[in-house]
């Protein structure tokens, strides 16, 4: 079980980028993390990996994995202590794969770090796990010889080399066409179930979340504004921002693309307005939203934040 409690990530001598974020992911569960560009999704995931760049620090809160505090452990410390096994895949596999090394060499490198006693069949086994056909042959390929979908599968295989308890996927399918995207999402679901792995799936695409995730966390300006099971969140969002995001979805019934957008732009870290950070763009906002503190979560358990005038008062059963 991954537990993130009141996580704060800040630029040194600068603003907070992630502000008081809390969530949990159980084994075998997929949590979708959605929010506009710049809302802090990638910073949250890099913090969980222990991979924040120099000059950016975790300045509050805690990250625990199966009860072990991994908040300030870097990847090599996690390997040495055999704890905190969180792996990550990114949007563009070509930037993470080494173009001059065969797939076999790249897999073996990862296996050597995490599983030095594994036999030579482990690389093949990992490719089989991600359903790469003809794995024996593909082991000798170079990345450019594979399609985008196959490269993403290789990245997943490399991520699985550490036998992660949690897999973070940061927009892993945005660069793929729709059919291949669906296959990769299916694979992630399958691995999550069969390996009892928690998955944090980051995306702009609420359609993907609806298809894949068990639960959703919606991020705005570094904070979570709503957290819920997928069904209730799509049927009956509580926070006006979630409501706005859903209104931007294309409508499959009418076949129409959505033209609605939430007016304005999300604030940048360091320039976050007083009161509710969404209030300048919110059509429900009143004076109290712009000045006073936002209300703490109360009432329905699913509502994390923190809205004076939620779209609905109660989460439906
Ligand atoms: N090195 C840095 N120094 C200062 N601010 C940074 C740095 N890197 C990122 N930021 C800021 O942190 C905020 C959160 O960035 P992050 O990459 O987490 O957003 P995101 O939600 O992943 O967006 P996207 O959907 O575009 O990937 C952004 O406003 C960004 O400008
Ligand atoms: Mg990002």
Tab-separated table of C-alpha atoms and ligand atoms in Angstrom:
chain	number	residue	atom	x	y	z
A	1	UNK	CA	0.000	0.000	0.000
A	2	UNK	CA	1.357	3.404	-1.049
A	3	UNK	CA	0.354	6.228	1.201
A	4	UNK	CA	1.043	9.864	0.461
A	5	UNK	CA	0.265	12.195	3.330
A	6	UNK	CA	0.166	15.958	3.023
A	7	UNK	CA	3.002	16.001	0.494
A	8	UNK	CA	4.584	19.386	-0.178
A	9	UNK	CA	7.186	19.894	-2.916
A	10	UNK	CA	8.920	23.258	-3.223
A	11	UNK	CA	11.438	25.005	-5.393
A	12	UNK	CA	14.354	25.990	-3.150
A	13	UNK	CA	13.904	29.646	-2.203
A	14	UNK	CA	10.828	29.570	-4.414
A	15	UNK	CA	7.180	28.624	-4.467
A	16	UNK	CA	5.473	25.408	-3.478
A	17	UNK	CA	4.658	23.318	-6.544
A	18	UNK	CA	2.784	20.485	-4.827
A	19	UNK	CA	0.702	21.639	-1.907
A	20	UNK	CA	-0.617	19.292	0.734
A	21	UNK	CA	-1.443	16.324	-1.474
A	22	UNK	CA	-2.731	13.085	0.096
A	23	UNK	CA	-3.833	9.818	-1.454
A	24	UNK	CA	-3.439	6.083	-1.110
A	25	UNK	CA	-3.076	3.316	-3.655
A	26	UNK	CA	-3.814	-0.282	-2.713
A	27	UNK	CA	-2.191	-3.283	-4.403
A	28	UNK	CA	-4.009	-4.084	-7.633
A	29	UNK	CA	-5.592	-0.654	-7.815
A	30	UNK	CA	-5.240	2.048	-10.487
A	31	UNK	CA	-5.488	5.657	-9.354
A	32	UNK	CA	-5.898	8.157	-12.194
A	33	UNK	CA	-4.292	11.543	-11.515
A	34	UNK	CA	-5.737	14.235	-13.780
A	35	UNK	CA	-5.311	17.963	-14.106
A	36	UNK	CA	-4.280	20.651	-16.539
A	37	UNK	CA	-0.731	21.209	-17.662
A	38	UNK	CA	1.416	22.627	-14.872
A	39	UNK	CA	-0.826	21.451	-12.047
A	40	UNK	CA	1.996	19.426	-10.451
A	41	UNK	CA	1.268	15.861	-11.579
A	42	UNK	CA	4.788	15.076	-12.749
A	43	UNK	CA	6.351	16.729	-9.699
A	44	UNK	CA	4.205	14.537	-7.484
A	45	UNK	CA	5.354	11.418	-9.284
A	46	UNK	CA	9.038	12.390	-9.308
A	47	UNK	CA	8.773	13.018	-5.568
A	48	UNK	CA	7.387	9.493	-5.081
A	49	UNK	CA	10.293	8.097	-7.107
A	50	UNK	CA	12.924	10.048	-5.152
A	51	UNK	CA	13.875	11.634	-8.466
A	52	UNK	CA	13.270	15.363	-7.985
A	53	UNK	CA	15.875	17.509	-9.729
A	54	UNK	CA	18.420	19.407	-7.655
A	55	UNK	CA	16.847	22.572	-6.302
A	56	UNK	CA	13.451	20.987	-5.821
A	57	UNK	CA	12.724	19.334	-2.479
A	58	UNK	CA	10.056	17.587	-0.495
A	59	UNK	CA	9.418	20.147	2.240
A	60	UNK	CA	6.471	18.548	3.960
A	61	UNK	CA	4.477	15.405	4.428
A	62	UNK	CA	5.446	11.780	4.022
A	63	UNK	CA	5.471	8.968	1.494
A	64	UNK	CA	5.134	5.439	2.871
A	65	UNK	CA	5.188	2.153	1.066
A	66	UNK	CA	3.980	-0.847	3.066
A	67	UNK	CA	4.569	1.223	6.175
A	68	UNK	CA	8.206	2.095	5.391
A	69	UNK	CA	8.952	5.807	5.224
A	70	UNK	CA	10.580	6.398	1.825
A	71	UNK	CA	10.033	10.156	1.704
A	72	UNK	CA	13.675	11.153	1.471
A	73	UNK	CA	15.211	7.997	0.016
A	74	UNK	CA	16.877	8.303	-3.368
A	75	UNK	CA	16.619	5.436	-5.844
A	76	UNK	CA	20.040	3.936	-4.990
A	77	UNK	CA	19.209	4.003	-1.274
A	78	UNK	CA	15.964	2.193	-2.002
A	79	UNK	CA	17.816	-0.486	-3.955
A	80	UNK	CA	20.374	-0.887	-1.156
A	81	UNK	CA	17.646	-1.249	1.468
A	82	UNK	CA	15.409	-3.319	-0.773
A	83	UNK	CA	12.433	-1.077	-0.122
A	84	UNK	CA	10.382	1.594	-1.826
A	85	UNK	CA	10.086	-0.243	-5.122
A	86	UNK	CA	8.372	2.355	-7.263
A	87	UNK	CA	8.984	2.264	-11.013
A	88	UNK	CA	8.009	4.758	-13.676
A	89	UNK	CA	7.245	4.889	-17.381
A	90	UNK	CA	7.113	8.087	-19.395
A	91	UNK	CA	5.367	9.484	-22.423
A	92	UNK	CA	8.081	9.060	-25.009
A	93	UNK	CA	9.990	5.784	-24.684
A	94	UNK	CA	12.624	6.889	-27.199
A	95	UNK	CA	13.927	9.478	-24.757
A	96	UNK	CA	14.414	6.825	-22.059
A	97	UNK	CA	15.751	4.010	-24.236
A	98	UNK	CA	19.359	4.073	-25.344
A	99	UNK	CA	19.335	4.060	-29.174
A	100	UNK	CA	22.688	2.283	-29.532
A	101	UNK	CA	22.004	-0.641	-27.199
A	102	UNK	CA	19.987	-3.739	-28.013
A	103	UNK	CA	16.815	-4.355	-26.020
A	104	UNK	CA	18.552	-7.300	-24.326
A	105	UNK	CA	21.381	-5.113	-22.999
A	106	UNK	CA	18.989	-2.502	-21.648
A	107	UNK	CA	16.868	-5.090	-19.909
A	108	UNK	CA	19.905	-6.851	-18.461
A	109	UNK	CA	21.217	-3.573	-17.106
A	110	UNK	CA	17.980	-3.083	-15.158
A	111	UNK	CA	17.936	-6.725	-14.065
A	112	UNK	CA	21.531	-6.480	-12.782
A	113	UNK	CA	20.680	-3.524	-10.587
A	114	UNK	CA	17.592	-5.023	-9.012
A	115	UNK	CA	17.874	-8.756	-9.355
A	116	UNK	CA	21.587	-9.620	-9.799
A	117	UNK	CA	21.038	-13.316	-9.124
A	118	UNK	CA	18.424	-13.684	-11.856
A	119	UNK	CA	19.374	-16.043	-14.656
A	120	UNK	CA	19.672	-15.172	-18.335
A	121	UNK	CA	16.058	-16.210	-18.934
A	122	UNK	CA	14.774	-13.268	-16.881
A	123	UNK	CA	15.014	-10.796	-19.816
A	124	UNK	CA	12.963	-13.101	-21.990
A	125	UNK	CA	10.464	-13.602	-19.172
A	126	UNK	CA	9.995	-9.834	-18.819
A	127	UNK	CA	9.311	-9.427	-22.543
A	128	UNK	CA	6.795	-12.263	-22.343
A	129	UNK	CA	5.081	-10.508	-19.439
A	130	UNK	CA	4.469	-7.432	-21.577
A	131	UNK	CA	3.204	-9.620	-24.425
A	132	UNK	CA	5.912	-8.868	-26.936
A	133	UNK	CA	5.543	-11.557	-29.570
A	134	UNK	CA	8.639	-13.460	-30.619
A	135	UNK	CA	10.535	-12.211	-27.571
A	136	UNK	CA	13.662	-14.218	-28.362
A	137	UNK	CA	14.076	-12.354	-31.626
A	138	UNK	CA	13.068	-8.927	-30.272
A	139	UNK	CA	15.737	-9.116	-27.554
A	140	UNK	CA	18.320	-8.548	-30.269
A	141	UNK	CA	16.545	-5.560	-31.799
A	142	UNK	CA	17.546	-1.936	-31.395
A	143	UNK	CA	14.867	0.504	-30.196
A	144	UNK	CA	14.414	2.116	-33.636
A	145	UNK	CA	13.474	-1.254	-35.087
A	146	UNK	CA	10.378	-1.424	-32.885
A	147	UNK	CA	7.043	0.354	-33.271
A	148	UNK	CA	5.974	2.985	-30.729
A	149	UNK	CA	3.666	0.547	-28.979
A	150	UNK	CA	6.391	-2.116	-28.760
A	151	UNK	CA	8.875	0.416	-27.419
A	152	UNK	CA	6.415	1.374	-24.689
A	153	UNK	CA	6.057	-2.333	-23.851
A	154	UNK	CA	9.845	-2.576	-23.552
A	155	UNK	CA	9.796	0.390	-21.176
A	156	UNK	CA	7.188	-1.377	-19.090
A	157	UNK	CA	9.336	-4.532	-19.088
A	158	UNK	CA	12.328	-2.515	-17.860
A	159	UNK	CA	10.138	-0.949	-15.168
A	160	UNK	CA	9.001	-4.414	-14.067
A	161	UNK	CA	12.610	-5.569	-13.670
A	162	UNK	CA	12.651	-4.219	-10.104
A	163	UNK	CA	9.422	-6.079	-9.255
A	164	UNK	CA	7.752	-2.797	-8.321
A	165	UNK	CA	5.029	-2.537	-5.724
A	166	UNK	CA	3.860	0.622	-7.474
A	167	UNK	CA	4.104	1.612	-11.132
A	168	UNK	CA	3.813	5.264	-12.079
A	169	UNK	CA	2.773	5.892	-15.662
A	170	UNK	CA	3.114	9.539	-16.720
A	171	UNK	CA	1.100	10.031	-19.930
A	172	UNK	CA	2.433	6.720	-21.281
A	173	UNK	CA	0.091	6.464	-24.249
A	174	UNK	CA	-0.339	10.030	-25.461
A	175	UNK	CA	2.137	9.530	-28.286
A	176	UNK	CA	0.413	6.369	-29.548
A	177	UNK	CA	-2.479	5.995	-31.960
A	178	UNK	CA	-5.832	5.034	-30.501
A	179	UNK	CA	-5.733	1.294	-31.208
A	180	UNK	CA	-2.220	0.843	-29.855
A	181	UNK	CA	-3.095	3.072	-26.909
A	182	UNK	CA	-5.986	0.770	-26.037
A	183	UNK	CA	-3.704	-2.272	-26.162
A	184	UNK	CA	-1.114	-0.694	-23.884
A	185	UNK	CA	-3.823	0.379	-21.428
A	186	UNK	CA	-5.163	-3.170	-21.460
A	187	UNK	CA	-1.688	-4.456	-20.695
A	188	UNK	CA	-1.283	-2.070	-17.759
A	189	UNK	CA	-4.631	-3.205	-16.328
A	190	UNK	CA	-3.656	-6.836	-16.751
A	191	UNK	CA	-0.251	-6.402	-15.075
A	192	UNK	CA	-1.796	-4.422	-12.247
A	193	UNK	CA	-4.208	-7.291	-11.568
A	194	UNK	CA	-1.818	-10.205	-12.042
A	195	UNK	CA	1.136	-8.675	-10.150
A	196	UNK	CA	-1.014	-6.966	-7.481
A	197	UNK	CA	0.786	-3.780	-8.279
A	198	UNK	CA	-0.579	-0.343	-7.452
A	199	UNK	CA	-0.625	2.011	-10.436
A	200	UNK	CA	-0.579	5.800	-10.472
A	201	UNK	CA	-1.743	6.730	-13.952
A	202	UNK	CA	-1.189	10.364	-14.919
A	203	UNK	CA	-3.068	11.847	-17.823
A	204	UNK	CA	-4.912	14.860	-19.243
A	205	UNK	CA	-7.382	12.493	-20.820
A	206	UNK	CA	-10.486	11.829	-18.755
A	207	UNK	CA	-11.628	9.318	-21.367
A	208	UNK	CA	-8.588	7.181	-20.574
A	209	UNK	CA	-9.278	7.517	-16.860
A	210	UNK	CA	-12.870	6.376	-17.315
A	211	UNK	CA	-11.660	3.346	-19.230
A	212	UNK	CA	-8.815	2.354	-16.937
A	213	UNK	CA	-8.844	3.712	-13.411
A	214	UNK	CA	-10.538	2.466	-10.260
A	215	UNK	CA	-10.295	5.810	-8.521
A	216	UNK	CA	-9.493	9.349	-9.600
A	217	UNK	CA	-7.711	12.283	-8.017
A	218	UNK	CA	-8.162	15.681	-9.642
A	219	UNK	CA	-5.318	18.140	-9.244
A	220	UNK	CA	-5.484	21.912	-9.577
A	221	UNK	CA	-2.698	24.397	-8.869
A	222	UNK	CA	-0.700	21.892	-6.852
A	223	UNK	CA	-3.611	20.669	-4.728
A	224	UNK	CA	-6.125	17.881	-5.000
A	225	UNK	CA	-9.601	19.287	-5.326
A	226	UNK	CA	-11.523	16.033	-5.604
A	227	UNK	CA	-10.897	12.354	-5.094
A	228	UNK	CA	-13.450	9.637	-5.760
A	229	UNK	CA	-14.203	6.272	-7.269
A	230	UNK	CA	-14.452	6.501	-11.043
A	231	UNK	CA	-18.218	5.894	-11.288
A	232	UNK	CA	-19.369	8.553	-8.821
A	233	UNK	CA	-16.825	11.062	-10.091
A	234	UNK	CA	-18.071	10.841	-13.672
A	235	UNK	CA	-21.748	10.575	-12.734
A	236	UNK	CA	-21.820	13.276	-10.147
A	237	UNK	CA	-18.733	15.434	-9.696
A	238	UNK	CA	-18.773	17.645	-6.629
A	239	UNK	CA	-16.071	20.186	-7.306
A	240	UNK	CA	-16.751	22.869	-9.950
A	241	UNK	CA	-13.327	22.230	-11.487
A	242	UNK	CA	-14.063	18.531	-11.974
A	243	UNK	CA	-17.422	19.506	-13.382
A	244	UNK	CA	-15.705	21.856	-15.820
A	245	UNK	CA	-13.239	19.181	-16.934
A	246	UNK	CA	-16.104	16.778	-17.607
A	247	UNK	CA	-17.951	19.409	-19.623
A	248	UNK	CA	-14.888	19.575	-21.877
A	249	UNK	CA	-15.192	15.893	-22.797
A	250	UNK	CA	-16.492	15.027	-26.260
A	251	UNK	CA	-19.989	13.588	-26.161
A	252	UNK	CA	-20.032	10.085	-27.639
A	253	UNK	CA	-23.863	10.083	-27.794
A	254	UNK	CA	-24.093	12.976	-30.220
A	255	UNK	CA	-20.729	12.250	-31.793
A	256	UNK	CA	-19.869	15.899	-31.260
A	257	UNK	CA	-16.469	17.043	-30.259
A	258	UNK	CA	-16.593	19.219	-27.187
A	259	UNK	CA	-15.920	22.875	-27.739
A	260	UNK	CA	-16.375	23.939	-24.191
A	261	UNK	CA	-13.301	24.883	-22.281
A	262	UNK	CA	-12.830	26.267	-18.817
A	263	UNK	CA	-12.169	29.980	-19.336
A	264	UNK	CA	-8.836	31.410	-18.292
A	265	UNK	CA	-5.676	29.565	-17.359
A	266	UNK	CA	-4.451	27.799	-14.244
A	267	UNK	CA	-2.279	29.985	-11.998
A	268	UNK	CA	1.465	29.451	-11.926
A	269	UNK	CA	3.200	28.399	-8.710
A	270	UNK	CA	4.069	31.526	-6.761
A	271	UNK	CA	1.127	33.437	-8.259
A	272	UNK	CA	-1.716	31.472	-6.723
A	273	UNK	CA	-4.632	33.695	-5.775
A	274	UNK	CA	-5.896	34.045	-2.243
A	275	UNK	CA	-8.797	31.900	-1.141
A	276	UNK	CA	-9.765	29.096	-3.493
A	277	UNK	CA	-7.176	28.820	-6.293
A	278	UNK	CA	-9.918	27.995	-8.804
A	279	UNK	CA	-12.148	30.940	-7.857
A	280	UNK	CA	-11.040	33.313	-10.662
A	281	UNK	CA	-12.258	30.773	-13.244
A	282	UNK	CA	-15.227	29.373	-11.367
A	283	UNK	CA	-18.759	30.310	-12.399
A	284	UNK	CA	-20.039	29.449	-8.918
A	285	UNK	CA	-17.542	31.573	-7.031
A	286	UNK	CA	-18.694	34.292	-4.657
A	287	UNK	CA	-16.860	36.758	-2.480
A	288	UNK	CA	-16.119	34.214	0.280
A	289	UNK	CA	-14.274	32.050	-2.256
A	290	UNK	CA	-11.898	34.859	-3.182
A	291	UNK	CA	-10.910	35.943	0.287
A	292	UNK	CA	-11.412	33.547	3.145
A	293	UNK	CA	-9.787	30.169	3.626
A	294	UNK	CA	-11.366	27.331	1.642
A	295	UNK	CA	-13.358	24.970	3.822
A	296	UNK	CA	-11.656	21.828	5.003
A	297	UNK	CA	-12.962	18.531	3.743
A	298	UNK	CA	-16.081	17.553	5.584
A	299	UNK	CA	-19.269	15.716	4.820
A	300	UNK	CA	-18.925	13.191	2.031
A	301	UNK	CA	-15.680	11.366	2.506
A	302	UNK	CA	-14.864	11.397	-1.190
A	303	UNK	CA	-14.654	15.145	-1.406
A	304	UNK	CA	-11.094	16.139	-0.587
A	305	UNK	CA	-11.562	19.799	-1.056
A	306	UNK	CA	-12.703	22.289	-0.221
A	307	UNK	CA	-15.374	24.217	-1.951
A	308	UNK	CA	-17.904	26.666	-0.526
A	309	UNK	CA	-20.390	25.967	-3.308
A	310	UNK	CA	-19.959	22.410	-4.609
A	311	UNK	CA	-21.962	21.341	-7.635
A	312	UNK	CA	-23.850	18.904	-5.385
A	313	UNK	CA	-24.096	18.710	-1.654
A	314	UNK	CA	-23.891	14.974	-1.313
A	315	UNK	CA	-22.186	12.193	-3.085
A	316	UNK	CA	-24.790	9.735	-4.353
A	317	UNK	CA	-24.563	6.261	-2.842
B	1	LIG	N1	12.815	23.186	-12.165
B	1	LIG	C1	11.701	23.888	-11.896
B	1	LIG	N2	11.803	25.065	-11.241
B	1	LIG	C2	10.691	25.771	-10.962
B	1	LIG	N3	9.441	25.414	-11.291
B	1	LIG	C3	9.301	24.274	-11.940
B	1	LIG	C4	10.406	23.433	-12.281
B	1	LIG	N4	9.947	22.375	-12.937
B	1	LIG	C5	8.603	22.516	-13.000
B	1	LIG	N5	8.209	23.647	-12.413
B	1	LIG	C6	6.821	24.130	-12.277
B	1	LIG	O1	6.100	23.206	-11.492
B	1	LIG	C7	4.743	23.178	-11.889
B	1	LIG	C8	4.275	21.759	-11.972
B	1	LIG	O2	4.941	21.100	-13.021
B	1	LIG	P1	4.611	19.606	-13.445
B	1	LIG	O3	5.610	19.233	-14.462
B	1	LIG	O4	4.484	18.758	-12.249
B	1	LIG	O5	3.171	19.765	-14.123
B	1	LIG	P2	2.266	18.648	-14.807
B	1	LIG	O6	0.979	18.646	-14.069
B	1	LIG	O7	3.014	17.378	-14.893
B	1	LIG	O8	2.020	19.273	-16.251
B	1	LIG	P3	1.940	18.541	-17.689
B	1	LIG	O9	0.540	18.039	-17.772
B	1	LIG	O10	2.213	19.630	-18.644
B	1	LIG	O11	2.958	17.448	-17.737
B	1	LIG	C9	4.677	23.919	-13.229
B	1	LIG	O12	4.013	25.156	-13.019
B	1	LIG	C10	6.113	24.128	-13.612
B	1	LIG	O13	6.263	25.369	-14.269
B	2	LIG	MG1	3.744	16.241	-16.494
